[in-house]
Amino acid sequence: MRAPWLGAAALGYLFFLGACSSFGPEGPETVRGPAILVHYGDTTTLSVPSSARVGVPISITVTSFGGGCIGPGETEVTFQDSGAEIRPHRYETVRLPPDMGCTRELRVFQHTATLQFAQAGEARVRIVGLARPGDAPFVVE
C-alpha cells in the first residue's frame, strides 16, 4: 500500500529540481561596458578620413576585441567644442547558469560612428575604451 504523502513529496521534489535547473527564470547575466580597444598587445585600428567638409557626414570605424562571452555593443558619439568623443561599448556575460560556458576565441568587432561638423577648422576625435589585461582606460586621439 502506498502512502499518500509519498506522491506529494515526489511532486515537491520535482518542482524543486525544476526551480533550480537552467530552464528556470535564472539566465545569464550580461553587463554593458566600454569596448576593449587593446587585447594583450593587439591594438585597435581606425579608419578615419584625412579631411571633412562642414555639414557633410563622415564615417569613422573603430575595431574592438571580444569573443566567447563578449559581444559588440552600441557606439555613442558626443560633440565637444574641440571635436567629438566616440565611445564604443561591449556586452559581457558575467554570470552563467551552471550548465553553460563561454568559448575561448578572439573576435574583432567593428564600430562605426557618423560625425558631422558644423564649423571649419581642426577637430580632435577621441575614441575611449579599455585595455586588457587590467581593464585600464585607453584613449586614442
mmCIF file with all atom_site columns, C-alpha atoms in Angstrom:
data_model
loop_
_atom_site.group_PDB
_atom_site.id
_atom_site.type_symbol
_atom_site.label_atom_id
_atom_site.label_alt_id
_atom_site.label_comp_id
_atom_site.label_asym_id
_atom_site.label_entity_id
_atom_site.label_seq_id
_atom_site.pdbx_PDB_ins_code
_atom_site.Cartn_x
_atom_site.Cartn_y
_atom_site.Cartn_z
_atom_site.occupancy
_atom_site.B_iso_or_equiv
_atom_site.pdbx_formal_charge
_atom_site.auth_seq_id
_atom_site.auth_comp_id
_atom_site.auth_asym_id
_atom_site.auth_atom_id
_atom_site.pdbx_PDB_model_num
ATOM 1   C CA . MET A 1 1   ? 0.000  0.000  0.000   1.00 0.00 ? 1   MET A CA 1
ATOM 2   C CA . ARG A 1 2   ? 1.325  3.443  -0.935  1.00 0.00 ? 2   ARG A CA 1
ATOM 3   C CA . ALA A 1 3   ? 1.440  6.317  1.460   1.00 0.00 ? 3   ALA A CA 1
ATOM 4   C CA . PRO A 1 4   ? -0.420 9.382  0.035   1.00 0.00 ? 4   PRO A CA 1
ATOM 5   C CA . TRP A 1 5   ? 2.299  11.731 1.225   1.00 0.00 ? 5   TRP A CA 1
ATOM 6   C CA . LEU A 1 6   ? 4.877  9.904  -0.955  1.00 0.00 ? 6   LEU A CA 1
ATOM 7   C CA . GLY A 1 7   ? 3.283  11.228 -4.164  1.00 0.00 ? 7   GLY A CA 1
ATOM 8   C CA . ALA A 1 8   ? 3.149  14.773 -2.770  1.00 0.00 ? 8   ALA A CA 1
ATOM 9   C CA . ALA A 1 9   ? 6.794  14.530 -1.691  1.00 0.00 ? 9   ALA A CA 1
ATOM 10  C CA . ALA A 1 10  ? 7.851  13.321 -5.143  1.00 0.00 ? 10  ALA A CA 1
ATOM 11  C CA . LEU A 1 11  ? 5.912  16.140 -6.800  1.00 0.00 ? 11  LEU A CA 1
ATOM 12  C CA . GLY A 1 12  ? 7.513  18.698 -4.464  1.00 0.00 ? 12  GLY A CA 1
ATOM 13  C CA . TYR A 1 13  ? 10.970 17.279 -5.220  1.00 0.00 ? 13  TYR A CA 1
ATOM 14  C CA . LEU A 1 14  ? 10.373 17.585 -8.972  1.00 0.00 ? 14  LEU A CA 1
ATOM 15  C CA . PHE A 1 15  ? 9.200  21.161 -8.512  1.00 0.00 ? 15  PHE A CA 1
ATOM 16  C CA . PHE A 1 16  ? 12.362 21.933 -6.508  1.00 0.00 ? 16  PHE A CA 1
ATOM 17  C CA . LEU A 1 17  ? 14.582 20.431 -9.211  1.00 0.00 ? 17  LEU A CA 1
ATOM 18  C CA . GLY A 1 18  ? 12.757 22.386 -11.904 1.00 0.00 ? 18  GLY A CA 1
ATOM 19  C CA . ALA A 1 19  ? 13.221 25.636 -9.996  1.00 0.00 ? 19  ALA A CA 1
ATOM 20  C CA . CYS A 1 20  ? 16.985 25.025 -9.751  1.00 0.00 ? 20  CYS A CA 1
ATOM 21  C CA . SER A 1 21  ? 17.534 23.944 -13.336 1.00 0.00 ? 21  SER A CA 1
ATOM 22  C CA . SER A 1 22  ? 18.803 26.133 -16.157 1.00 0.00 ? 22  SER A CA 1
ATOM 23  C CA . PHE A 1 23  ? 15.314 26.099 -17.624 1.00 0.00 ? 23  PHE A CA 1
ATOM 24  C CA . GLY A 1 24  ? 14.100 28.346 -14.819 1.00 0.00 ? 24  GLY A CA 1
ATOM 25  C CA . PRO A 1 25  ? 13.964 32.158 -14.908 1.00 0.00 ? 25  PRO A CA 1
ATOM 26  C CA . GLU A 1 26  ? 17.667 32.493 -13.972 1.00 0.00 ? 26  GLU A CA 1
ATOM 27  C CA . GLY A 1 27  ? 19.546 33.045 -17.217 1.00 0.00 ? 27  GLY A CA 1
ATOM 28  C CA . PRO A 1 28  ? 22.945 34.513 -17.990 1.00 0.00 ? 28  PRO A CA 1
ATOM 29  C CA . GLU A 1 29  ? 23.679 37.978 -16.593 1.00 0.00 ? 29  GLU A CA 1
ATOM 30  C CA . THR A 1 30  ? 25.117 40.424 -19.121 1.00 0.00 ? 30  THR A CA 1
ATOM 31  C CA . VAL A 1 31  ? 26.551 43.867 -18.415 1.00 0.00 ? 31  VAL A CA 1
ATOM 32  C CA . ARG A 1 32  ? 27.365 46.746 -20.762 1.00 0.00 ? 32  ARG A CA 1
ATOM 33  C CA . GLY A 1 33  ? 30.801 48.352 -20.602 1.00 0.00 ? 33  GLY A CA 1
ATOM 34  C CA . PRO A 1 34  ? 33.419 50.171 -22.666 1.00 0.00 ? 34  PRO A CA 1
ATOM 35  C CA . ALA A 1 35  ? 34.753 48.272 -25.674 1.00 0.00 ? 35  ALA A CA 1
ATOM 36  C CA . ILE A 1 36  ? 38.117 46.537 -25.389 1.00 0.00 ? 36  ILE A CA 1
ATOM 37  C CA . LEU A 1 37  ? 40.466 48.503 -27.668 1.00 0.00 ? 37  LEU A CA 1
ATOM 38  C CA . VAL A 1 38  ? 43.691 46.733 -26.616 1.00 0.00 ? 38  VAL A CA 1
ATOM 39  C CA . HIS A 1 39  ? 43.788 42.993 -26.031 1.00 0.00 ? 39  HIS A CA 1
ATOM 40  C CA . TYR A 1 40  ? 47.122 41.705 -24.695 1.00 0.00 ? 40  TYR A CA 1
ATOM 41  C CA . GLY A 1 41  ? 49.190 43.640 -27.230 1.00 0.00 ? 41  GLY A CA 1
ATOM 42  C CA . ASP A 1 42  ? 46.725 43.691 -30.123 1.00 0.00 ? 42  ASP A CA 1
ATOM 43  C CA . THR A 1 43  ? 45.598 47.287 -30.611 1.00 0.00 ? 43  THR A CA 1
ATOM 44  C CA . THR A 1 44  ? 42.535 48.806 -32.228 1.00 0.00 ? 44  THR A CA 1
ATOM 45  C CA . THR A 1 45  ? 42.639 50.008 -35.800 1.00 0.00 ? 45  THR A CA 1
ATOM 46  C CA . LEU A 1 46  ? 40.902 53.137 -37.013 1.00 0.00 ? 46  LEU A CA 1
ATOM 47  C CA . SER A 1 47  ? 39.520 54.186 -40.332 1.00 0.00 ? 47  SER A CA 1
ATOM 48  C CA . VAL A 1 48  ? 39.376 57.988 -40.322 1.00 0.00 ? 48  VAL A CA 1
ATOM 49  C CA . PRO A 1 49  ? 39.115 60.295 -43.347 1.00 0.00 ? 49  PRO A CA 1
ATOM 50  C CA . SER A 1 50  ? 42.007 62.756 -43.574 1.00 0.00 ? 50  SER A CA 1
ATOM 51  C CA . SER A 1 51  ? 39.610 65.655 -44.130 1.00 0.00 ? 51  SER A CA 1
ATOM 52  C CA . ALA A 1 52  ? 35.951 66.542 -43.827 1.00 0.00 ? 52  ALA A CA 1
ATOM 53  C CA . ARG A 1 53  ? 33.639 69.247 -45.116 1.00 0.00 ? 53  ARG A CA 1
ATOM 54  C CA . VAL A 1 54  ? 31.379 71.350 -42.971 1.00 0.00 ? 54  VAL A CA 1
ATOM 55  C CA . GLY A 1 55  ? 27.897 69.844 -42.851 1.00 0.00 ? 55  GLY A CA 1
ATOM 56  C CA . VAL A 1 56  ? 28.879 66.653 -44.706 1.00 0.00 ? 56  VAL A CA 1
ATOM 57  C CA . PRO A 1 57  ? 28.736 63.426 -42.665 1.00 0.00 ? 57  PRO A CA 1
ATOM 58  C CA . ILE A 1 58  ? 31.867 61.266 -42.360 1.00 0.00 ? 58  ILE A CA 1
ATOM 59  C CA . SER A 1 59  ? 32.209 57.730 -41.012 1.00 0.00 ? 59  SER A CA 1
ATOM 60  C CA . ILE A 1 60  ? 34.863 56.604 -38.565 1.00 0.00 ? 60  ILE A CA 1
ATOM 61  C CA . THR A 1 61  ? 35.354 52.892 -37.966 1.00 0.00 ? 61  THR A CA 1
ATOM 62  C CA . VAL A 1 62  ? 36.980 51.520 -34.810 1.00 0.00 ? 62  VAL A CA 1
ATOM 63  C CA . THR A 1 63  ? 37.836 47.875 -34.126 1.00 0.00 ? 63  THR A CA 1
ATOM 64  C CA . SER A 1 64  ? 37.408 46.269 -30.720 1.00 0.00 ? 64  SER A CA 1
ATOM 65  C CA . PHE A 1 65  ? 38.025 42.811 -29.311 1.00 0.00 ? 65  PHE A CA 1
ATOM 66  C CA . GLY A 1 66  ? 35.751 40.214 -27.811 1.00 0.00 ? 66  GLY A CA 1
ATOM 67  C CA . GLY A 1 67  ? 34.646 36.622 -28.289 1.00 0.00 ? 67  GLY A CA 1
ATOM 68  C CA . GLY A 1 68  ? 33.189 33.877 -26.152 1.00 0.00 ? 68  GLY A CA 1
ATOM 69  C CA . CYS A 1 69  ? 31.004 35.823 -23.752 1.00 0.00 ? 69  CYS A CA 1
ATOM 70  C CA . ILE A 1 70  ? 31.937 39.303 -25.050 1.00 0.00 ? 70  ILE A CA 1
ATOM 71  C CA . GLY A 1 71  ? 29.948 40.796 -27.925 1.00 0.00 ? 71  GLY A CA 1
ATOM 72  C CA . PRO A 1 72  ? 29.717 44.210 -29.560 1.00 0.00 ? 72  PRO A CA 1
ATOM 73  C CA . GLY A 1 73  ? 27.504 46.949 -28.194 1.00 0.00 ? 73  GLY A CA 1
ATOM 74  C CA . GLU A 1 74  ? 26.345 50.371 -29.310 1.00 0.00 ? 74  GLU A CA 1
ATOM 75  C CA . THR A 1 75  ? 28.620 53.244 -30.273 1.00 0.00 ? 75  THR A CA 1
ATOM 76  C CA . GLU A 1 76  ? 27.938 56.636 -28.681 1.00 0.00 ? 76  GLU A CA 1
ATOM 77  C CA . VAL A 1 77  ? 29.113 59.960 -30.109 1.00 0.00 ? 77  VAL A CA 1
ATOM 78  C CA . THR A 1 78  ? 29.203 63.236 -28.188 1.00 0.00 ? 78  THR A CA 1
ATOM 79  C CA . PHE A 1 79  ? 30.287 66.529 -29.686 1.00 0.00 ? 79  PHE A CA 1
ATOM 80  C CA . GLN A 1 80  ? 32.518 68.966 -27.833 1.00 0.00 ? 80  GLN A CA 1
ATOM 81  C CA . ASP A 1 81  ? 33.895 72.409 -28.674 1.00 0.00 ? 81  ASP A CA 1
ATOM 82  C CA . SER A 1 82  ? 37.167 70.948 -29.939 1.00 0.00 ? 82  SER A CA 1
ATOM 83  C CA . GLY A 1 83  ? 35.731 67.926 -31.781 1.00 0.00 ? 83  GLY A CA 1
ATOM 84  C CA . ALA A 1 84  ? 33.987 64.705 -30.847 1.00 0.00 ? 84  ALA A CA 1
ATOM 85  C CA . GLU A 1 85  ? 34.257 61.750 -28.491 1.00 0.00 ? 85  GLU A CA 1
ATOM 86  C CA . ILE A 1 86  ? 33.408 58.219 -29.638 1.00 0.00 ? 86  ILE A CA 1
ATOM 87  C CA . ARG A 1 87  ? 32.636 55.558 -27.040 1.00 0.00 ? 87  ARG A CA 1
ATOM 88  C CA . PRO A 1 88  ? 32.182 52.043 -28.444 1.00 0.00 ? 88  PRO A CA 1
ATOM 89  C CA . HIS A 1 89  ? 30.659 49.543 -25.991 1.00 0.00 ? 89  HIS A CA 1
ATOM 90  C CA . ARG A 1 90  ? 30.612 45.814 -25.381 1.00 0.00 ? 90  ARG A CA 1
ATOM 91  C CA . TYR A 1 91  ? 28.202 43.376 -23.757 1.00 0.00 ? 91  TYR A CA 1
ATOM 92  C CA . GLU A 1 92  ? 29.911 40.858 -21.483 1.00 0.00 ? 92  GLU A CA 1
ATOM 93  C CA . THR A 1 93  ? 28.304 37.877 -19.807 1.00 0.00 ? 93  THR A CA 1
ATOM 94  C CA . VAL A 1 94  ? 29.477 37.917 -16.211 1.00 0.00 ? 94  VAL A CA 1
ATOM 95  C CA . ARG A 1 95  ? 27.393 35.115 -14.710 1.00 0.00 ? 95  ARG A CA 1
ATOM 96  C CA . LEU A 1 96  ? 26.299 31.914 -16.407 1.00 0.00 ? 96  LEU A CA 1
ATOM 97  C CA . PRO A 1 97  ? 23.995 29.121 -15.302 1.00 0.00 ? 97  PRO A CA 1
ATOM 98  C CA . PRO A 1 98  ? 25.920 26.017 -14.161 1.00 0.00 ? 98  PRO A CA 1
ATOM 99  C CA . ASP A 1 99  ? 25.394 24.126 -17.427 1.00 0.00 ? 99  ASP A CA 1
ATOM 100 C CA . MET A 1 100 ? 26.665 26.885 -19.745 1.00 0.00 ? 100 MET A CA 1
ATOM 101 C CA . GLY A 1 101 ? 30.134 28.083 -20.691 1.00 0.00 ? 101 GLY A CA 1
ATOM 102 C CA . CYS A 1 102 ? 31.977 30.589 -22.874 1.00 0.00 ? 102 CYS A CA 1
ATOM 103 C CA . THR A 1 103 ? 34.136 29.628 -25.818 1.00 0.00 ? 103 THR A CA 1
ATOM 104 C CA . ARG A 1 104 ? 37.795 30.699 -25.830 1.00 0.00 ? 104 ARG A CA 1
ATOM 105 C CA . GLU A 1 105 ? 38.112 32.632 -29.054 1.00 0.00 ? 105 GLU A CA 1
ATOM 106 C CA . LEU A 1 106 ? 39.183 36.087 -30.096 1.00 0.00 ? 106 LEU A CA 1
ATOM 107 C CA . ARG A 1 107 ? 36.863 38.086 -32.320 1.00 0.00 ? 107 ARG A CA 1
ATOM 108 C CA . VAL A 1 108 ? 37.296 41.507 -33.854 1.00 0.00 ? 108 VAL A CA 1
ATOM 109 C CA . PHE A 1 109 ? 34.252 43.776 -33.990 1.00 0.00 ? 109 PHE A CA 1
ATOM 110 C CA . GLN A 1 110 ? 33.753 46.970 -35.979 1.00 0.00 ? 110 GLN A CA 1
ATOM 111 C CA . HIS A 1 111 ? 32.018 50.022 -34.539 1.00 0.00 ? 111 HIS A CA 1
ATOM 112 C CA . THR A 1 112 ? 31.050 52.790 -36.937 1.00 0.00 ? 112 THR A CA 1
ATOM 113 C CA . ALA A 1 113 ? 30.310 56.351 -35.882 1.00 0.00 ? 113 ALA A CA 1
ATOM 114 C CA . THR A 1 114 ? 28.969 59.061 -38.161 1.00 0.00 ? 114 THR A CA 1
ATOM 115 C CA . LEU A 1 115 ? 30.209 62.587 -37.469 1.00 0.00 ? 115 LEU A CA 1
ATOM 116 C CA . GLN A 1 116 ? 29.163 65.888 -38.981 1.00 0.00 ? 116 GLN A CA 1
ATOM 117 C CA . PHE A 1 117 ? 30.974 69.082 -38.059 1.00 0.00 ? 117 PHE A CA 1
ATOM 118 C CA . ALA A 1 118 ? 29.255 72.478 -38.050 1.00 0.00 ? 118 ALA A CA 1
ATOM 119 C CA . GLN A 1 119 ? 32.302 74.711 -38.400 1.00 0.00 ? 119 GLN A CA 1
ATOM 120 C CA . ALA A 1 120 ? 35.570 74.723 -40.294 1.00 0.00 ? 120 ALA A CA 1
ATOM 121 C CA . GLY A 1 121 ? 38.946 74.160 -38.629 1.00 0.00 ? 121 GLY A CA 1
ATOM 122 C CA . GLU A 1 122 ? 40.802 71.374 -36.902 1.00 0.00 ? 122 GLU A CA 1
ATOM 123 C CA . ALA A 1 123 ? 38.849 68.929 -34.766 1.00 0.00 ? 123 ALA A CA 1
ATOM 124 C CA . ARG A 1 124 ? 40.075 66.373 -32.262 1.00 0.00 ? 124 ARG A CA 1
ATOM 125 C CA . VAL A 1 125 ? 38.361 62.997 -32.267 1.00 0.00 ? 125 VAL A CA 1
ATOM 126 C CA . ARG A 1 126 ? 38.823 60.860 -29.153 1.00 0.00 ? 126 ARG A CA 1
ATOM 127 C CA . ILE A 1 127 ? 37.979 57.161 -29.008 1.00 0.00 ? 127 ILE A CA 1
ATOM 128 C CA . VAL A 1 128 ? 37.521 55.904 -25.428 1.00 0.00 ? 128 VAL A CA 1
ATOM 129 C CA . GLY A 1 129 ? 37.649 52.261 -24.332 1.00 0.00 ? 129 GLY A CA 1
ATOM 130 C CA . LEU A 1 130 ? 39.638 49.769 -22.255 1.00 0.00 ? 130 LEU A CA 1
ATOM 131 C CA . ALA A 1 131 ? 42.962 47.940 -22.433 1.00 0.00 ? 131 ALA A CA 1
ATOM 132 C CA . ARG A 1 132 ? 43.353 44.356 -21.252 1.00 0.00 ? 132 ARG A CA 1
ATOM 133 C CA . PRO A 1 133 ? 44.838 42.977 -19.138 1.00 0.00 ? 133 PRO A CA 1
ATOM 134 C CA . GLY A 1 134 ? 43.802 45.134 -16.235 1.00 0.00 ? 134 GLY A CA 1
ATOM 135 C CA . ASP A 1 135 ? 40.809 46.942 -17.786 1.00 0.00 ? 135 ASP A CA 1
ATOM 136 C CA . ALA A 1 136 ? 42.742 50.219 -17.758 1.00 0.00 ? 136 ALA A CA 1
ATOM 137 C CA . PRO A 1 137 ? 41.203 53.203 -19.578 1.00 0.00 ? 137 PRO A CA 1
ATOM 138 C CA . PHE A 1 138 ? 42.565 53.558 -23.109 1.00 0.00 ? 138 PHE A CA 1
ATOM 139 C CA . VAL A 1 139 ? 42.117 56.636 -25.334 1.00 0.00 ? 139 VAL A CA 1
ATOM 140 C CA . VAL A 1 140 ? 43.063 57.145 -28.978 1.00 0.00 ? 140 VAL A CA 1
ATOM 141 C CA . GLU A 1 141 ? 43.094 60.696 -30.382 1.00 0.00 ? 141 GLU A CA 1
#
